[in-house]
Coordinates of C-alpha atoms in Angstrom, one line a residue:
M1 CA -19.2 4.4 24.8
P2 CA -17.6 3.5 21.6
A3 CA -19.1 3.5 18.4
I4 CA -20.7 0.3 17.0
D5 CA -20.7 -1.0 13.4
A6 CA -23.4 -3.0 11.9
N7 CA -22.2 -6.3 13.1
G8 CA -22.0 -4.9 16.5
I9 CA -18.4 -4.4 16.6
P10 CA -16.7 -1.6 18.2
A11 CA -15.7 1.0 15.3
S12 CA -12.3 1.0 16.8
E13 CA -12.2 -2.4 16.1
V14 CA -13.6 -2.9 12.6
R15 CA -10.8 -4.1 10.2
P16 CA -10.4 -1.4 7.1
Y17 CA -10.6 -2.5 3.8
H18 CA -7.0 -2.2 2.0
V19 CA -7.0 -1.2 -1.7
L20 CA -4.1 -1.1 -3.8
I21 CA -4.2 1.0 -7.3
T22 CA -1.5 0.6 -9.9
G23 CA -0.8 2.9 -12.8
F24 CA 1.9 2.7 -15.3
G25 CA 5.1 4.7 -15.8
P26 CA 6.5 6.5 -18.8
F27 CA 5.9 5.2 -22.2
S28 CA 6.2 6.4 -25.6
R29 CA 5.4 10.0 -25.7
Y30 CA 4.3 10.1 -22.3
A31 CA 7.1 11.3 -19.8
V32 CA 4.3 11.1 -17.1
N33 CA 1.9 8.3 -17.8
P34 CA -1.6 9.6 -17.7
S35 CA -2.7 6.4 -15.6
W36 CA -0.3 7.3 -12.9
L37 CA -1.1 11.3 -13.2
A38 CA -5.0 10.2 -12.1
V39 CA -3.6 7.4 -9.6
K40 CA -0.8 9.3 -7.7
P41 CA -2.9 11.5 -5.8
L42 CA -4.8 8.8 -4.3
H43 CA -1.7 7.6 -2.2
N44 CA -2.5 7.3 1.2
T45 CA -5.8 8.5 0.9
V46 CA -8.5 7.3 3.2
L47 CA -12.2 6.7 1.9
T48 CA -15.0 6.2 4.6
I49 CA -17.9 4.0 3.9
D50 CA -21.2 3.6 6.0
S51 CA -23.9 0.9 6.0
L52 CA -26.3 3.2 4.3
D53 CA -23.9 3.5 1.3
E54 CA -23.2 7.3 2.3
T55 CA -19.8 8.2 1.9
V56 CA -17.3 11.0 2.8
I57 CA -13.8 11.4 1.4
V58 CA -11.1 12.0 4.0
D59 CA -7.6 12.7 3.0
D60 CA -4.6 12.2 5.3
Q61 CA -4.2 15.8 6.3
N62 CA -8.2 16.4 7.3
S63 CA -8.7 12.8 8.7
T64 CA -9.2 13.5 12.4
A65 CA -11.8 16.3 11.8
E66 CA -13.9 14.8 9.2
A67 CA -13.9 11.3 10.9
N68 CA -15.2 12.5 14.1
S69 CA -18.3 13.6 12.2
F70 CA -19.0 9.6 11.9
T71 CA -20.0 8.2 15.2
Q72 CA -21.3 4.8 14.0
E73 CA -21.6 2.1 11.6
T74 CA -18.6 3.4 9.3
R75 CA -15.6 1.6 8.0
E76 CA -12.5 2.9 6.1
I77 CA -10.9 2.2 3.3
Y78 CA -7.2 2.7 2.8
L79 CA -5.9 3.3 -0.4
S80 CA -2.1 2.7 -1.6
T81 CA -0.7 3.3 -5.1
L82 CA 2.1 1.7 -7.0
Q83 CA 3.6 2.5 -10.4
V84 CA 4.6 -0.2 -12.6
P85 CA 6.9 0.0 -15.4
V86 CA 5.6 -0.7 -19.2
T87 CA 7.3 -3.9 -19.4
Y88 CA 6.4 -7.6 -19.6
E89 CA 9.5 -8.5 -17.5
D90 CA 8.2 -6.0 -14.6
V91 CA 4.7 -7.0 -14.5
L92 CA 5.9 -10.8 -14.1
A93 CA 8.2 -9.8 -11.2
I94 CA 6.1 -7.7 -9.5
V95 CA 2.5 -8.8 -9.6
P96 CA 2.5 -12.1 -7.9
G97 CA 4.0 -10.1 -4.7
L98 CA 1.0 -7.9 -4.9
H99 CA -1.3 -11.0 -3.9
A100 CA 0.9 -12.5 -1.4
R101 CA 0.1 -12.3 2.5
P102 CA 1.6 -10.1 3.2
P103 CA 1.9 -8.4 0.1
V104 CA 5.6 -7.7 -1.3
L105 CA 6.1 -4.6 -3.4
P106 CA 9.2 -3.3 -5.0
P107 CA 10.5 0.4 -4.1
S108 CA 8.3 3.2 -5.0
A109 CA 9.4 4.7 -8.5
D110 CA 8.2 8.1 -7.2
P111 CA 10.6 9.4 -4.8
D112 CA 7.8 12.0 -3.6
L113 CA 5.5 9.2 -2.2
P114 CA 5.7 7.9 1.3
D115 CA 6.2 4.1 1.9
I116 CA 3.0 1.8 1.8
I117 CA 1.8 0.3 5.1
L118 CA 1.2 -3.2 3.9
P119 CA -1.7 -5.0 5.4
T120 CA -0.6 -8.1 6.7
D121 CA -3.5 -10.2 5.4
G122 CA -3.3 -8.9 1.9
F123 CA -5.4 -6.5 -0.1
D124 CA -9.0 -6.6 -0.5
L125 CA -9.2 -5.0 -3.8
I126 CA -6.4 -4.4 -6.7
F127 CA -7.6 -1.9 -9.2
H128 CA -5.3 -1.6 -12.3
V129 CA -5.2 1.7 -14.3
G130 CA -3.7 2.2 -18.0
V131 CA -3.8 4.4 -20.6
A132 CA -5.5 4.1 -24.1
G133 CA -6.5 6.0 -27.0
R134 CA -8.8 9.1 -27.1
G135 CA -12.4 8.3 -25.8
P136 CA -14.3 7.3 -22.8
L137 CA -13.3 5.4 -20.0
R138 CA -13.4 1.6 -20.5
M139 CA -13.9 -0.9 -17.4
E140 CA -12.3 -4.0 -18.8
R141 CA -14.1 -7.7 -18.1
V142 CA -11.4 -10.0 -19.0
G143 CA -7.6 -11.0 -19.2
H144 CA -6.0 -12.6 -22.0
K145 CA -3.5 -15.3 -21.8
F146 CA -2.0 -15.2 -25.4
G147 CA -1.6 -12.7 -28.4
Y148 CA 0.9 -10.4 -27.0
N149 CA 2.8 -9.4 -30.2
M150 CA 4.0 -5.9 -29.5
K151 CA 7.2 -4.9 -28.0
D152 CA 7.3 -3.2 -24.5
A153 CA 8.5 0.4 -23.6
T154 CA 12.2 -1.1 -23.7
G155 CA 11.6 -2.9 -27.0
S156 CA 11.6 -6.5 -25.2
H157 CA 9.0 -9.1 -26.1
A158 CA 6.7 -11.1 -24.0
P159 CA 7.6 -14.5 -23.1
I160 CA 7.4 -17.3 -26.0
V161 CA 4.9 -19.9 -25.1
R162 CA 6.3 -23.4 -26.0
V163 CA 3.3 -25.6 -27.2
T164 CA 3.1 -28.9 -29.2
R165 CA 2.3 -29.0 -32.5
E166 CA -1.3 -30.2 -31.8
E167 CA -1.8 -27.5 -29.4
T168 CA -0.6 -25.0 -32.0
S169 CA -3.0 -26.5 -34.7
N170 CA -5.8 -26.0 -32.5
S171 CA -5.2 -22.7 -31.3
N172 CA -5.0 -21.5 -35.2
R173 CA -8.3 -23.4 -35.9
G174 CA -10.1 -21.3 -33.1
Q175 CA -8.3 -17.8 -33.7
S176 CA -10.4 -15.1 -34.7
E177 CA -9.7 -11.7 -36.4
P178 CA -8.6 -9.0 -34.2
S179 CA -11.4 -6.9 -32.9
E180 CA -11.9 -3.4 -33.5
M181 CA -10.4 -2.4 -30.0
E182 CA -7.4 -4.2 -30.7
R183 CA -6.8 -3.0 -34.4
M184 CA -7.0 0.5 -32.8
E185 CA -4.6 -0.5 -30.0
R186 CA -2.0 -2.0 -32.6
A187 CA -2.5 1.2 -34.9
R188 CA -1.7 3.6 -31.9
L189 CA 1.2 1.4 -30.9
S190 CA 2.5 0.6 -34.1
E191 CA 6.0 1.6 -33.2
Y192 CA 5.9 -1.4 -30.8
L193 CA 4.5 -4.0 -33.3
I194 CA 6.9 -7.2 -33.8
E195 CA 7.4 -7.6 -37.4
P196 CA 6.8 -11.2 -38.7
P197 CA 9.7 -13.4 -39.8
V198 CA 11.1 -12.6 -43.2
D199 CA 10.3 -16.2 -44.3
G200 CA 6.6 -15.8 -43.9
T201 CA 6.4 -18.2 -41.1
E202 CA 3.8 -17.8 -37.9
P203 CA 5.5 -15.3 -35.4
P204 CA 6.0 -17.6 -32.0
K205 CA 2.9 -17.7 -29.4
R206 CA 3.7 -15.1 -26.6
G207 CA 2.2 -14.7 -23.5
F208 CA 2.0 -16.8 -20.2
G209 CA 3.5 -20.1 -20.0
K210 CA 5.5 -21.6 -17.4
G211 CA 3.6 -21.3 -13.9
Y212 CA 0.4 -20.4 -15.9
E213 CA -0.3 -23.8 -17.6
S214 CA -3.4 -24.4 -15.4
F215 CA -5.2 -21.1 -16.1
S216 CA -7.5 -21.0 -19.1
E217 CA -7.0 -18.5 -22.0
E218 CA -9.3 -15.9 -20.7
I219 CA -10.0 -14.9 -16.9
F220 CA -13.0 -12.9 -16.1
T221 CA -13.1 -10.6 -13.4
E222 CA -15.3 -11.9 -10.5
I223 CA -16.9 -8.2 -10.3
D224 CA -19.9 -7.3 -12.0
V225 CA -18.6 -4.8 -14.3
E226 CA -22.2 -4.1 -16.1
K227 CA -23.4 -3.1 -12.5
L228 CA -20.4 -1.2 -11.8
V229 CA -20.6 0.8 -15.1
H230 CA -24.3 1.5 -14.5
H231 CA -23.8 2.8 -11.0
L232 CA -20.8 5.0 -12.3
K233 CA -23.3 6.6 -14.7
K234 CA -25.9 7.1 -12.3
S235 CA -23.3 9.0 -9.9
G236 CA -22.2 11.2 -12.8
V237 CA -19.5 9.4 -14.5
E238 CA -21.3 9.4 -18.2
Q239 CA -18.2 8.7 -20.3
I240 CA -17.7 5.1 -19.4
Y241 CA -18.6 1.5 -20.8
S242 CA -17.6 -2.3 -20.2
S243 CA -15.1 -3.6 -22.8
L244 CA -14.1 -7.2 -23.3
D245 CA -10.8 -6.5 -25.2
A246 CA -8.1 -5.0 -22.9
G247 CA -5.9 -4.8 -25.9
H248 CA -3.5 -7.6 -25.9
Y249 CA -0.6 -5.2 -24.6
L250 CA 0.7 -4.7 -21.1
C251 CA -2.6 -3.4 -19.7
D252 CA -4.4 -6.7 -20.9
F253 CA -0.9 -8.4 -19.7
I254 CA -1.2 -7.0 -16.1
Y255 CA -4.8 -7.7 -15.8
Y256 CA -4.6 -11.7 -16.6
C257 CA -1.3 -11.6 -14.5
S258 CA -3.4 -10.0 -11.5
L259 CA -6.5 -12.1 -12.0
A260 CA -4.4 -15.5 -12.1
E261 CA -2.4 -14.5 -9.2
S262 CA -5.5 -13.7 -7.3
K263 CA -6.9 -17.1 -7.8
R264 CA -3.4 -18.8 -7.0
A265 CA -3.2 -17.1 -3.7
N266 CA -6.6 -18.3 -2.6
G267 CA -5.8 -21.8 -3.7
K268 CA -9.1 -21.9 -5.7
A269 CA -9.5 -21.8 -9.5
D270 CA -13.0 -20.8 -9.4
K271 CA -12.9 -18.1 -6.7
S272 CA -10.7 -15.3 -5.3
T273 CA -10.4 -13.3 -1.9
T274 CA -8.5 -10.3 -3.5
K275 CA -11.0 -8.7 -6.3
V276 CA -9.2 -7.5 -9.4
I277 CA -10.5 -4.9 -11.8
F278 CA -8.7 -3.0 -14.9
L279 CA -9.6 0.6 -15.9
H280 CA -8.7 2.1 -19.2
C281 CA -8.4 5.8 -19.3
P282 CA -7.7 8.2 -22.0
P283 CA -5.0 10.8 -22.6
V284 CA -5.4 13.7 -20.4
D285 CA -8.4 15.9 -21.8
Q286 CA -9.1 13.5 -24.7
P287 CA -11.9 14.1 -23.4
L288 CA -11.5 13.5 -19.6
S289 CA -9.3 15.4 -17.2
T290 CA -7.1 13.7 -14.8
E291 CA -9.4 15.2 -11.9
E292 CA -12.2 13.4 -13.7
V293 CA -10.5 10.0 -14.2
T294 CA -9.2 10.2 -10.2
E295 CA -12.9 11.1 -9.2
A296 CA -14.1 7.9 -11.2
I297 CA -11.6 5.7 -9.3
K298 CA -12.5 7.0 -6.3
K299 CA -16.4 6.3 -6.9
S300 CA -15.6 3.0 -8.4
V301 CA -13.5 1.9 -5.2
I302 CA -16.6 3.0 -3.0
W303 CA -19.0 1.2 -4.8
L304 CA -17.0 -2.1 -4.8
C305 CA -15.8 -2.0 -1.2
G306 CA -19.6 -1.8 -0.6
T307 CA -20.6 -4.5 -2.7
A308 CA -18.3 -7.0 -4.4
V309 CA -15.4 -6.7 -1.9
K310 CA -17.6 -6.2 1.5
S311 CA -19.2 -9.5 0.5
V312 CA -16.2 -11.6 0.8
I313 CA -14.0 -9.9 3.5
P314 CA -14.7 -10.5 7.2
S315 CA -15.7 -8.1 9.6
T316 CA -12.5 -8.3 11.7

């Protein structure tokens, strides 16, 4: 008799979760981006989760032997990875395709990785990872629409957003001083800062314009980040906290874009089918090793597929 899952469906027929994890490409002094170092080992990895929240990691080489030890109520999580160039243009070109059904992905930038087997009904979770400065992991809660005043890895600017004089006035009245996190990010990336015009006028507003008019200036992830961080701390990932400032650079840019495209793909402004999250990691060994970051990503994915993702994805 075949194994049966918690919903009374033969285990062989239970739809696996599909998760895409992105890291960034080369940037500044990083010939290999620390985020990609942590993400790459997860390509074509399978995690197994059961109804009791007990988990086992199954890699693609040992999947048969270890999977056989689970005889009931199990569900697999298929992980795929993608390297994204550190440019505004590439983010805008790539991210909408990640949320298509089936997804549309660019060719892999890493020739060592096999092709991704794309889920016809889309990814259940898209987990973005990027590098920040020295310090703990930061699980980001919100992406921002405007304020991208730093050049990307190729020296290019974010798109100029055309606004009316009234909108500009309203925006300036509500504009706050940069947060401490954003000031640190600007200092770290000072070589990419856009110099203001020599005549002293305000720099143009940059960020998301055409095609994103209907989306708010901030989009929060639907994932309960505080609960996720609490779970990670309990499971041994102590150096992590939640953040409301993803830095107004490429990390923030891809996060906002992905959150918006998730809502667009679902056709609803208030609810998404594909969940989206962003994690900032430090440079290698400052203080976390690449292996520690990879492990934190695994634990996050397992928890998310057992809670936030599981609650909205059908069983078949």
